[in-house]
CSV table of C-alpha atoms and ligand atoms in Angstrom, one decimal:
chain,number,residue,atom,x,y,z
A,19,MET,CA,-143.5,-14.9,-52.5
A,20,SER,CA,-143.9,-12.4,-55.7
A,21,LEU,CA,-142.8,-14.8,-58.2
A,22,ILE,CA,-144.8,-17.6,-56.9
A,23,SER,CA,-148.0,-15.2,-57.4
A,24,LEU,CA,-147.0,-14.4,-60.7
A,25,PHE,CA,-146.9,-17.7,-61.3
A,26,ILE,CA,-150.5,-18.2,-60.0
A,27,ASN,CA,-151.3,-14.9,-61.9
A,28,ALA,CA,-149.9,-16.9,-65.3
A,29,GLY,CA,-152.4,-19.8,-64.5
A,30,LEU,CA,-155.2,-17.8,-63.8
A,31,SER,CA,-154.2,-15.5,-67.3
A,32,ALA,CA,-154.9,-19.3,-69.4
A,33,GLY,CA,-157.9,-19.9,-67.6
A,34,GLY,CA,-158.9,-16.8,-68.4
A,35,ALA,CA,-157.8,-16.9,-72.1
A,36,VAL,CA,-159.9,-20.6,-73.2
A,37,VAL,CA,-162.5,-18.6,-71.1
A,38,CYS,CA,-162.7,-15.8,-73.5
A,39,TYR,CA,-162.1,-18.2,-76.6
A,40,ARG,CA,-165.5,-20.2,-74.9
A,41,LEU,CA,-167.5,-17.0,-74.5
A,42,ILE,CA,-166.7,-15.2,-77.9
A,43,LEU,CA,-168.0,-18.6,-80.1
A,44,ASP,CA,-171.0,-18.6,-77.5
A,45,TYR,CA,-171.6,-15.0,-77.7
A,46,ILE,CA,-171.1,-14.4,-81.6
A,47,PRO,CA,-175.3,-16.2,-82.7
A,48,ILE,CA,-176.3,-13.9,-79.2
A,49,PHE,CA,-174.8,-10.1,-80.7
A,50,ILE,CA,-176.2,-10.5,-83.8
A,51,ALA,CA,-179.5,-11.5,-82.6
A,52,ARG,CA,-179.6,-8.3,-80.7
A,53,LYS,CA,-178.1,-6.5,-83.9
A,54,MET,CA,-175.3,-6.2,-82.3
A,55,TYR,CA,-172.8,-5.6,-85.2
A,56,GLY,CA,-171.2,-3.7,-86.8
A,57,ASN,CA,-170.3,-3.7,-91.0
A,58,ASP,CA,-166.9,-4.6,-92.4
A,59,GLN,CA,-166.3,-2.1,-94.9
A,60,CYS,CA,-163.5,-3.3,-96.1
A,61,LYS,CA,-165.9,-6.0,-98.1
A,62,VAL,CA,-167.7,-7.1,-100.7
A,63,SER,CA,-170.6,-8.8,-98.3
A,64,ASN,CA,-170.7,-6.0,-96.6
A,65,ALA,CA,-171.6,-8.4,-93.6
A,66,PRO,CA,-172.3,-7.6,-90.0
A,67,VAL,CA,-170.1,-8.3,-87.6
A,68,PRO,CA,-169.9,-8.9,-84.3
A,69,GLU,CA,-169.2,-5.8,-82.2
A,70,PRO,CA,-168.0,-4.5,-79.5
A,71,MET,CA,-167.2,-8.4,-78.4
A,72,GLY,CA,-164.0,-6.4,-76.4
A,73,VAL,CA,-166.7,-6.5,-73.6
A,74,ILE,CA,-166.7,-9.8,-72.6
A,75,CYS,CA,-162.7,-10.5,-73.0
A,76,ALA,CA,-163.3,-6.8,-70.3
A,77,ALA,CA,-165.4,-8.8,-68.5
A,78,VAL,CA,-163.4,-12.2,-68.2
A,79,TYR,CA,-160.4,-9.4,-67.5
A,80,LEU,CA,-162.1,-8.3,-64.4
A,81,ILE,CA,-163.2,-11.6,-63.2
A,82,VAL,CA,-159.3,-13.3,-63.4
A,83,MET,CA,-158.2,-9.4,-61.7
A,84,PHE,CA,-160.7,-10.3,-59.1
A,85,MET,CA,-160.0,-13.6,-57.9
A,86,PHE,CA,-156.5,-12.5,-58.3
A,87,ILE,CA,-156.1,-10.1,-55.7
A,88,PRO,CA,-156.2,-12.3,-52.6
A,89,VAL,CA,-153.1,-13.8,-53.7
A,90,PRO,CA,-149.4,-11.1,-53.4
A,91,PHE,CA,-151.3,-11.3,-50.1
A,92,PHE,CA,-151.6,-14.7,-48.8
A,93,GLU,CA,-149.0,-14.6,-46.4
A,94,TRP,CA,-150.7,-12.1,-44.2
A,95,ILE,CA,-153.4,-13.0,-44.2
A,96,GLY,CA,-154.4,-14.6,-41.0
A,97,MET,CA,-150.9,-13.0,-39.1
A,98,GLU,CA,-152.3,-10.6,-37.3
A,99,SER,CA,-148.2,-9.2,-36.2
A,100,THR,CA,-146.7,-8.5,-39.1
A,101,GLU,CA,-148.3,-5.0,-40.5
A,102,PHE,CA,-150.3,-5.7,-44.2
A,103,PRO,CA,-148.9,-3.8,-47.2
A,104,TYR,CA,-152.2,-1.4,-47.7
A,105,ALA,CA,-150.3,0.6,-50.1
A,106,LYS,CA,-149.5,-2.3,-52.7
A,107,LEU,CA,-153.7,-3.7,-51.9
A,108,LEU,CA,-154.3,0.4,-52.5
A,109,ALA,CA,-152.2,0.2,-55.6
A,110,ILE,CA,-154.0,-2.5,-57.8
A,111,LEU,CA,-157.6,-1.4,-56.3
A,112,SER,CA,-156.8,1.9,-57.8
A,113,GLY,CA,-155.5,0.3,-61.5
A,114,LEU,CA,-158.8,-1.6,-61.2
A,115,ILE,CA,-161.1,1.3,-60.6
A,116,SER,CA,-159.6,3.2,-64.0
A,117,ILE,CA,-159.8,0.4,-65.6
A,118,SER,CA,-163.8,-0.6,-65.1
A,119,THR,CA,-164.2,3.0,-66.2
A,120,ALA,CA,-162.6,2.7,-69.5
A,121,ILE,CA,-164.7,-0.1,-70.0
A,122,LEU,CA,-167.8,1.5,-69.1
A,123,LEU,CA,-166.2,4.8,-71.2
A,124,GLY,CA,-165.8,1.8,-74.0
A,125,PHE,CA,-169.4,0.2,-74.4
A,126,ALA,CA,-171.0,3.9,-73.4
A,127,ASP,CA,-169.4,4.5,-76.6
A,128,ASP,CA,-170.1,1.6,-78.8
A,129,MET,CA,-173.6,1.9,-77.9
A,130,LEU,CA,-174.5,5.9,-78.1
A,131,ASP,CA,-171.4,7.4,-80.4
A,132,LEU,CA,-170.1,9.7,-77.4
A,133,ARG,CA,-168.7,13.4,-79.1
A,134,TRP,CA,-165.1,14.7,-78.7
A,135,ARG,CA,-165.5,16.4,-75.0
A,136,HIS,CA,-166.8,13.6,-73.6
A,137,LYS,CA,-164.1,11.1,-74.1
A,138,LEU,CA,-161.1,13.9,-73.1
A,139,LEU,CA,-162.5,14.0,-70.4
A,140,PHE,CA,-164.5,11.0,-69.1
A,141,PRO,CA,-160.4,9.6,-68.8
A,142,THR,CA,-159.0,12.4,-67.3
A,143,LEU,CA,-161.2,12.4,-63.9
A,144,SER,CA,-161.0,8.4,-64.0
A,145,SER,CA,-157.2,9.0,-63.9
A,146,LEU,CA,-158.0,10.4,-60.6
A,147,PRO,CA,-158.9,7.8,-57.5
A,148,LEU,CA,-154.8,6.2,-59.8
A,149,LEU,CA,-153.1,9.2,-59.2
A,150,MET,CA,-154.1,10.0,-55.5
A,151,VAL,CA,-153.3,6.3,-54.3
A,152,TYR,CA,-149.9,7.4,-56.3
A,153,TYR,CA,-149.8,10.8,-53.5
A,154,VAL,CA,-150.8,9.1,-50.4
A,155,SER,CA,-148.4,6.7,-51.3
A,156,GLY,CA,-145.3,8.7,-50.9
A,157,ASN,CA,-144.0,8.0,-55.2
A,158,SER,CA,-141.5,9.9,-56.6
A,159,THR,CA,-142.0,12.6,-58.9
A,160,THR,CA,-138.7,13.5,-59.5
A,161,VAL,CA,-136.6,13.2,-62.8
A,162,ILE,CA,-132.5,12.8,-63.6
A,163,VAL,CA,-130.9,15.0,-65.4
A,164,PRO,CA,-129.1,13.6,-68.5
A,165,SER,CA,-125.6,13.5,-67.5
A,166,ILE,CA,-125.0,16.4,-70.7
A,167,VAL,CA,-127.2,18.5,-68.9
A,168,ARG,CA,-125.5,17.6,-65.5
A,169,HIS,CA,-122.1,18.6,-66.4
A,170,LEU,CA,-123.4,22.2,-67.8
A,171,ILE,CA,-124.8,23.1,-64.6
A,172,HIS,CA,-121.8,22.0,-62.8
A,173,PRO,CA,-119.4,20.6,-64.6
A,174,ILE,CA,-117.4,19.6,-61.3
A,175,ALA,CA,-120.6,17.6,-60.0
A,176,VAL,CA,-120.1,13.3,-59.4
A,177,LEU,CA,-123.7,12.2,-58.2
A,178,PRO,CA,-126.4,12.5,-60.5
A,179,ILE,CA,-128.4,15.8,-60.0
A,180,THR,CA,-132.2,15.0,-59.5
A,181,ILE,CA,-135.6,18.0,-59.7
A,182,ASN,CA,-138.6,16.9,-57.9
A,183,ILE,CA,-141.3,18.4,-61.1
A,184,SER,CA,-143.8,17.7,-58.4
A,185,PHE,CA,-147.4,18.8,-59.8
A,186,ILE,CA,-146.2,18.3,-64.1
A,187,TYR,CA,-145.5,14.9,-63.2
A,188,TYR,CA,-148.9,14.1,-61.6
A,189,ILE,CA,-150.1,16.4,-65.3
A,190,PHE,CA,-148.0,14.3,-67.9
A,191,MET,CA,-149.4,11.2,-66.2
A,192,GLY,CA,-152.6,12.1,-66.8
A,193,MET,CA,-152.1,13.7,-70.0
A,194,VAL,CA,-150.5,9.4,-70.2
A,195,ILE,CA,-153.8,8.2,-69.6
A,196,VAL,CA,-156.3,10.2,-71.8
A,197,PHE,CA,-153.6,9.8,-74.5
A,198,CYS,CA,-153.1,6.3,-74.4
A,199,THR,CA,-156.7,5.8,-73.6
A,200,ASN,CA,-157.9,7.2,-77.3
A,201,ALA,CA,-154.4,6.7,-79.1
A,202,ILE,CA,-155.4,3.1,-80.2
A,203,ASN,CA,-159.0,3.9,-81.0
A,204,ILE,CA,-158.0,6.7,-83.8
A,205,LEU,CA,-155.4,4.0,-85.1
A,206,ALA,CA,-158.4,1.5,-86.0
A,207,GLY,CA,-159.8,0.9,-89.2
A,208,VAL,CA,-158.4,-2.1,-90.3
A,209,ASN,CA,-159.2,-5.9,-89.7
A,210,GLY,CA,-156.9,-7.4,-87.0
A,211,LEU,CA,-155.2,-4.3,-86.5
A,212,GLU,CA,-156.3,-2.3,-82.7
A,213,SER,CA,-156.2,-5.9,-81.2
A,214,GLY,CA,-152.9,-6.9,-83.7
A,215,GLN,CA,-150.8,-3.1,-82.4
A,216,SER,CA,-151.9,-4.1,-78.4
A,217,LEU,CA,-150.8,-7.2,-78.3
A,218,VAL,CA,-147.6,-5.9,-79.6
A,219,ILE,CA,-147.5,-3.8,-77.5
A,220,SER,CA,-148.7,-5.4,-74.3
A,221,ALA,CA,-145.7,-7.9,-75.1
A,222,SER,CA,-142.8,-6.1,-75.7
A,223,VAL,CA,-144.1,-4.5,-72.6
A,224,SER,CA,-144.4,-7.5,-70.9
A,225,LEU,CA,-141.0,-8.7,-71.8
A,226,PHE,CA,-139.7,-5.1,-70.7
A,227,ASN,CA,-140.9,-6.0,-67.2
A,228,PHE,CA,-139.5,-9.1,-67.3
A,229,VAL,CA,-136.2,-7.9,-68.0
A,230,GLN,CA,-136.7,-5.7,-65.0
A,231,ILE,CA,-137.6,-8.1,-62.8
A,232,TYR,CA,-134.4,-9.7,-63.9
A,233,ARG,CA,-132.2,-6.9,-63.7
A,234,PHE,CA,-133.8,-6.1,-60.3
A,235,GLY,CA,-133.0,-10.2,-58.9
A,236,THR,CA,-133.9,-9.8,-55.4
A,237,GLU,CA,-137.4,-9.2,-53.8
A,238,ASN,CA,-136.5,-6.6,-51.6
A,239,THR,CA,-136.4,-3.7,-53.5
A,240,THR,CA,-139.3,-1.2,-54.7
A,241,GLY,CA,-137.8,-1.3,-58.5
A,242,PHE,CA,-138.8,-5.2,-58.3
A,243,TRP,CA,-142.7,-4.6,-56.9
A,244,HIS,CA,-143.2,-2.0,-59.5
A,245,HIS,CA,-142.8,-4.7,-62.2
A,246,ILE,CA,-144.0,-7.5,-60.5
A,247,ILE,CA,-147.6,-5.0,-59.8
A,248,SER,CA,-146.8,-4.4,-63.4
A,249,LEU,CA,-147.2,-7.9,-65.1
A,250,TYR,CA,-150.3,-8.6,-62.5
A,251,PHE,CA,-152.2,-6.5,-64.5
A,252,LEU,CA,-150.7,-7.5,-68.0
A,253,LEU,CA,-150.4,-11.0,-68.2
A,254,PRO,CA,-153.7,-11.8,-67.8
A,255,PHE,CA,-154.5,-8.9,-70.9
A,256,THR,CA,-152.2,-10.1,-73.0
A,257,ALA,CA,-153.8,-13.9,-72.9
A,258,CYS,CA,-157.8,-12.5,-73.6
A,259,THR,CA,-155.4,-9.6,-76.4
A,260,ALA,CA,-154.1,-13.1,-78.0
A,261,VAL,CA,-157.6,-14.5,-78.3
A,262,LEU,CA,-159.3,-11.7,-79.5
A,263,PHE,CA,-156.8,-10.8,-81.8
A,264,TYR,CA,-157.4,-14.7,-83.1
A,265,PHE,CA,-161.4,-14.1,-84.3
A,266,ASN,CA,-160.6,-10.1,-85.1
A,267,LYS,CA,-157.5,-11.0,-87.5
A,268,TYR,CA,-158.1,-10.9,-91.8
A,269,PRO,CA,-160.8,-12.0,-92.1
A,270,SER,CA,-162.7,-10.5,-89.2
A,271,ARG,CA,-165.1,-12.6,-87.8
A,272,VAL,CA,-165.3,-10.0,-84.3
A,273,PHE,CA,-165.1,-6.5,-84.2
A,274,VAL,CA,-163.6,-5.1,-80.9
A,275,GLY,CA,-164.8,-2.0,-80.6
A,276,ASP,CA,-164.6,1.2,-78.7
A,277,THR,CA,-165.0,-1.1,-75.6
A,278,PHE,CA,-162.0,-3.2,-76.4
A,279,CYS,CA,-159.6,0.4,-77.3
A,280,TYR,CA,-160.4,2.4,-74.2
A,281,TRP,CA,-160.1,-1.1,-71.8
A,282,SER,CA,-156.5,-1.7,-73.6
A,283,GLY,CA,-155.0,2.0,-73.5
A,284,MET,CA,-155.9,2.5,-70.3
A,285,THR,CA,-154.8,-0.8,-69.0
A,286,LEU,CA,-151.3,-0.1,-70.4
A,287,ALA,CA,-151.4,3.6,-68.9
A,288,VAL,CA,-152.4,2.0,-65.5
A,289,VAL,CA,-149.5,-0.5,-66.2
A,290,SER,CA,-146.8,2.0,-66.2
A,291,ILE,CA,-148.2,4.4,-64.1
A,292,LEU,CA,-148.0,1.6,-61.1
A,293,GLY,CA,-144.6,0.6,-62.5
A,294,HIS,CA,-143.8,3.9,-62.3
A,295,PHE,CA,-142.1,4.0,-66.2
A,296,SER,CA,-144.5,6.4,-68.0
A,297,LYS,CA,-141.7,7.5,-69.9
A,298,THR,CA,-141.0,4.5,-71.5
A,299,LEU,CA,-144.3,3.7,-72.7
A,300,MET,CA,-144.5,6.5,-74.3
A,301,LEU,CA,-141.7,4.5,-76.1
A,302,PHE,CA,-144.0,1.9,-77.4
A,303,PHE,CA,-146.5,4.0,-78.4
A,304,ILE,CA,-144.6,5.5,-81.3
A,305,PRO,CA,-146.9,4.4,-84.2
A,306,GLN,CA,-149.8,6.2,-82.3
A,307,THR,CA,-147.7,8.9,-81.4
A,308,ILE,CA,-147.4,10.0,-84.8
A,309,ASN,CA,-150.6,9.1,-86.0
A,310,PHE,CA,-152.4,11.5,-83.5
A,311,VAL,CA,-150.0,14.0,-84.5
A,312,TYR,CA,-150.9,13.6,-87.9
A,313,SER,CA,-154.5,13.2,-86.9
A,314,ILE,CA,-154.2,16.5,-84.9
A,315,PRO,CA,-156.2,18.4,-87.8
A,316,GLN,CA,-158.6,16.8,-88.1
A,317,LEU,CA,-159.2,15.4,-84.7
A,318,PHE,CA,-159.4,19.3,-83.8
A,319,HIS,CA,-161.3,20.1,-87.1
A,320,LEU,CA,-158.6,22.3,-89.0
A,321,VAL,CA,-158.9,20.2,-91.5
A,322,PRO,CA,-162.7,18.6,-92.5
A,323,CYS,CA,-163.2,15.3,-90.6
A,324,PRO,CA,-165.4,12.7,-92.3
A,325,ARG,CA,-167.1,9.9,-89.8
A,326,HIS,CA,-164.6,7.7,-91.1
A,327,ARG,CA,-160.9,7.8,-92.0
A,328,LEU,CA,-160.8,4.0,-92.8
A,329,PRO,CA,-159.3,3.2,-96.1
A,330,LYS,CA,-160.7,2.8,-99.5
A,331,TYR,CA,-162.0,-0.8,-100.1
A,332,ASP,CA,-162.1,-1.9,-104.1
A,333,PRO,CA,-164.1,-4.6,-104.7
A,334,LYS,CA,-163.4,-5.0,-108.0
A,335,SER,CA,-159.3,-5.6,-107.2
A,336,ASP,CA,-160.0,-6.5,-103.6
A,337,THR,CA,-157.1,-4.5,-102.8
A,338,VAL,CA,-158.1,-1.2,-100.3
A,339,SER,CA,-156.2,2.8,-100.8
A,340,MET,CA,-155.8,5.5,-98.8
A,341,SER,CA,-159.5,7.0,-98.2
A,342,ILE,CA,-160.3,11.1,-99.1
A,343,ALA,CA,-161.5,14.0,-97.9
A,344,GLU,CA,-162.6,16.5,-99.7
A,345,PHE,CA,-163.9,19.8,-99.2
A,346,LYS,CA,-163.8,23.3,-100.7
A,347,LYS,CA,-160.8,25.6,-100.2
A,348,SER,CA,-162.6,28.7,-98.1
A,349,GLU,CA,-163.9,26.2,-95.3
A,350,LEU,CA,-159.7,25.2,-94.0
A,351,LYS,CA,-159.2,27.3,-91.3
A,352,LEU,CA,-155.4,29.1,-91.3
A,353,LEU,CA,-153.7,26.3,-89.4
A,354,GLY,CA,-155.2,23.6,-90.9
A,355,SER,CA,-153.8,25.5,-94.0
A,356,ILE,CA,-150.3,25.9,-93.1
A,357,PHE,CA,-150.3,22.1,-92.4
A,358,ILE,CA,-151.3,21.2,-95.3
A,359,SER,CA,-148.8,23.4,-97.3
A,360,ILE,CA,-146.0,22.2,-94.7
A,361,CYS,CA,-146.9,18.1,-95.3
A,362,ARG,CA,-147.4,18.7,-99.2
A,363,SER,CA,-144.0,20.5,-99.6
A,364,ILE,CA,-142.2,17.1,-97.4
A,365,GLY,CA,-144.4,14.8,-99.3
A,366,MET,CA,-146.5,13.4,-96.0
A,367,LEU,CA,-150.1,14.8,-97.8
A,368,TYR,CA,-151.8,13.5,-101.0
A,369,VAL,CA,-153.1,16.8,-102.2
A,370,LYS,CA,-155.4,17.8,-105.5
A,371,GLU,CA,-157.0,20.7,-106.4
A,372,PHE,CA,-159.6,20.9,-107.9
A,373,GLU,CA,-162.4,23.9,-109.7
A,374,LYS,CA,-166.5,22.7,-109.2
A,375,ASP,CA,-169.5,24.8,-109.3
A,376,GLY,CA,-167.1,28.1,-109.7
A,377,GLU,CA,-165.5,26.9,-106.2
A,378,ILE,CA,-161.9,25.7,-105.9
A,379,TYR,CA,-162.5,22.3,-104.0
A,380,LEU,CA,-159.2,20.4,-102.0
A,381,ARG,CA,-159.2,16.6,-102.3
A,382,ILE,CA,-156.7,15.2,-99.4
A,383,ASN,CA,-155.8,11.8,-97.9
A,384,ASN,CA,-157.7,11.3,-94.2
A,385,LEU,CA,-154.8,12.2,-91.8
A,386,THR,CA,-153.6,8.7,-90.6
A,387,ILE,CA,-150.9,6.3,-90.7
A,388,ILE,CA,-152.9,4.0,-92.2
A,389,ASN,CA,-153.6,5.8,-95.2
A,390,LEU,CA,-149.7,6.7,-95.3
A,391,VAL,CA,-148.6,3.6,-95.4
A,392,LEU,CA,-150.7,3.4,-98.6
A,393,LYS,CA,-149.9,6.5,-100.0
A,394,PHE,CA,-146.4,4.8,-100.2
A,395,GLY,CA,-147.1,1.7,-101.2
A,396,GLY,CA,-149.7,2.1,-103.3
A,397,PRO,CA,-153.3,-0.3,-103.3
A,398,MET,CA,-152.7,-3.5,-101.3
A,399,HIS,CA,-155.1,-6.4,-100.1
A,400,GLU,CA,-156.2,-5.7,-96.3
A,401,LYS,CA,-154.2,-8.5,-94.5
A,402,THR,CA,-151.0,-7.4,-96.7
A,403,LEU,CA,-151.9,-4.1,-94.9
A,404,ASN,CA,-152.2,-5.0,-91.6
A,405,ASP,CA,-148.9,-6.8,-91.9
A,406,VAL,CA,-147.2,-4.1,-92.8
A,407,LEU,CA,-148.5,-1.8,-89.9
A,408,MET,CA,-147.9,-4.4,-87.0
A,409,THR,CA,-143.8,-5.1,-89.1
A,410,ILE,CA,-144.1,-1.6,-87.9
A,411,GLN,CA,-145.7,-1.7,-84.4
A,412,ILE,CA,-143.4,-4.7,-83.2
A,413,LEU,CA,-139.3,-2.5,-85.2
A,414,SER,CA,-141.2,0.2,-83.0
A,415,SER,CA,-140.7,-2.3,-80.1
A,416,CYS,CA,-137.0,-2.7,-80.8
A,417,LEU,CA,-136.6,0.9,-81.4
A,418,ALA,CA,-138.0,1.3,-77.7
A,419,PHE,CA,-136.0,-0.8,-76.4
A,420,PHE,CA,-132.5,0.0,-78.7
A,421,ILE,CA,-133.7,3.5,-76.7
A,422,ARG,CA,-134.2,2.5,-73.5
A,423,PHE,CA,-131.5,0.2,-72.6
A,424,TYR,CA,-128.7,1.3,-75.1
A,425,LEU,CA,-129.3,5.3,-76.0
A,426,ALA,CA,-129.8,5.9,-72.3
A,427,SER,CA,-127.3,4.5,-70.7
A,428,LEU,CA,-125.0,7.0,-72.8
A,429,PHE,CA,-126.6,9.9,-71.6
A,430,TYR,CA,-127.5,9.2,-67.9
A,431,ASP,CA,-125.4,7.2,-65.8
A,432,VAL,CA,-127.8,4.8,-64.0
A,433,VAL,CA,-129.6,3.1,-65.5
A,434,GLU,CA,-132.1,1.7,-63.8
B,512,LIG,C1,-162.2,5.6,-84.9
B,512,LIG,C2,-161.8,6.0,-86.1
B,512,LIG,C3,-162.6,5.9,-87.0
B,512,LIG,C4,-162.1,5.0,-87.8
B,512,LIG,C5,-162.5,4.4,-87.3
B,512,LIG,C6,-162.5,2.5,-87.2
B,512,LIG,C7,-160.9,8.8,-85.9
B,512,LIG,C8,-160.9,10.3,-85.3
B,512,LIG,N1,-161.8,7.7,-85.8
B,512,LIG,O1,-163.6,6.0,-84.8
B,512,LIG,O2,-161.8,7.2,-88.6
B,512,LIG,O3,-162.9,5.1,-89.8
B,512,LIG,O4,-163.2,4.4,-85.8
B,512,LIG,O5,-162.8,1.2,-86.5
B,512,LIG,O6,-159.8,8.0,-85.8
B,512,LIG,N2,-164.5,-1.8,-89.2
B,512,LIG,C9,-164.8,-2.1,-90.9
B,512,LIG,N3,-163.0,-3.1,-90.0
B,512,LIG,C10,-162.7,-3.1,-88.9
B,512,LIG,C11,-163.0,-1.9,-88.3
B,512,LIG,C12,-164.2,-1.1,-88.2
B,512,LIG,O7,-165.3,-1.8,-91.0
B,512,LIG,O8,-161.5,-3.6,-89.0
B,512,LIG,C13,-165.4,-0.5,-88.9
B,512,LIG,C14,-167.0,-1.2,-89.0
B,512,LIG,O9,-168.3,-0.5,-89.6
B,512,LIG,C15,-167.1,-1.1,-87.4
B,512,LIG,C16,-166.2,0.8,-86.9
B,512,LIG,O10,-165.6,0.6,-87.8
B,512,LIG,O11,-168.6,-0.6,-86.6
B,512,LIG,C17,-166.0,0.5,-86.4
B,512,LIG,O12,-166.1,2.1,-85.5
B,512,LIG,P1,-166.3,2.9,-84.8
B,512,LIG,O13,-165.2,2.1,-83.7
B,512,LIG,O14,-167.7,2.9,-84.2
B,512,LIG,O15,-165.3,4.6,-84.9
B,512,LIG,P2,-164.7,5.5,-83.8
B,512,LIG,O16,-163.8,4.9,-82.8
B,512,LIG,O17,-166.2,6.3,-83.8
B,513,LIG,MG1,-163.6,3.0,-82.6
């Protein structure tokens, strides 16, 4: 039955993609007329580009999901004798609440340019419905101790040792949600990057789910259901995102906006929690995690952070190069200067010191992996830059599969 529902879900997703395509074409002039657009900062024309087009795809996604809700439960509808699987329905509904609130937050950010503390607080709160349902459904919070550690603790133990980390697991899941909702938005600013990275991650996570369904083999295991429910959310998302990418890739005809970035991050976090693979999801977010860690000094204002960190456009050569933050050395916090010295010594930062009006100034590249690629690769065309970043994303998906299925089997006796 779950597999039939999955086919219906795939059919609805394809329908959703067609509707997205039509609606985006219809809404491009409406967005421009309503002055809902951004300026492409890496083009000569600086032309207005409709933004946030992610809201159209998110609306179609929600409609597809709402239409799909009864499908997995057809066999119970009208049957009074058998017990209805409320926990499964609840899981779908709680996932949709968290996704809807992320879309709301994103749209508010596009309209109002929210502050950082709101962007962190709101997803934390919107994770609560999902975590609450996770709790009442009696889902596991145990982790398996790697076999090497097990042999150190208990040399003759044969069975795997598990530890119930209880509330720490909930804190971890809450952090996954907050991280994912923001991670895609701070790796942005190049045509096709926000939608492209989301497409690669969602396609990879879908593939991971299909592999797991194949490995479980039978519908009667809970693991099978976890990966099925994950796909229920992911297939419509992947379909809508593929259409959005078509319009957002170089040269962008639409911008996705923060609405898309938060929707995308939250959807991926939700599927990993409902699918019980939040640790594995982090493997698919390796570039975003590196970008986040590298960004920390600017995000927490240890180093001055300009409003935009996207690459700098050179109209003469039609290329982009790393963008620069310039500030007085005296403005730098202690942790900021430690970070700069470390990154400089390992060649991970462009730093130039100069004197102006008797003050020492510093010029550093803005702290994103986009600028890091440009530091090592030199100025390049915007499309080439996005292709490089997409290749990195695809390679890190390959690495994720390698770690999840090969390396994990070296450290654990059973890899589910
Ligand atoms: C985040 C980044 C910011 C980056 C911006 C680009 C952090 C803390 N913030 O801010 O550094 O500059 O995203 O999206 O890392 N744009 C383009 N070309 C594109 C995509 C966007 O020129 O391919 C420009 C357009 O002017 C568009 C604007 O970026 O209107 C969107 O920026 P917005 O999403 O509001 O920025 P933030 O998410 O706040
Ligand atoms: Mg943004």
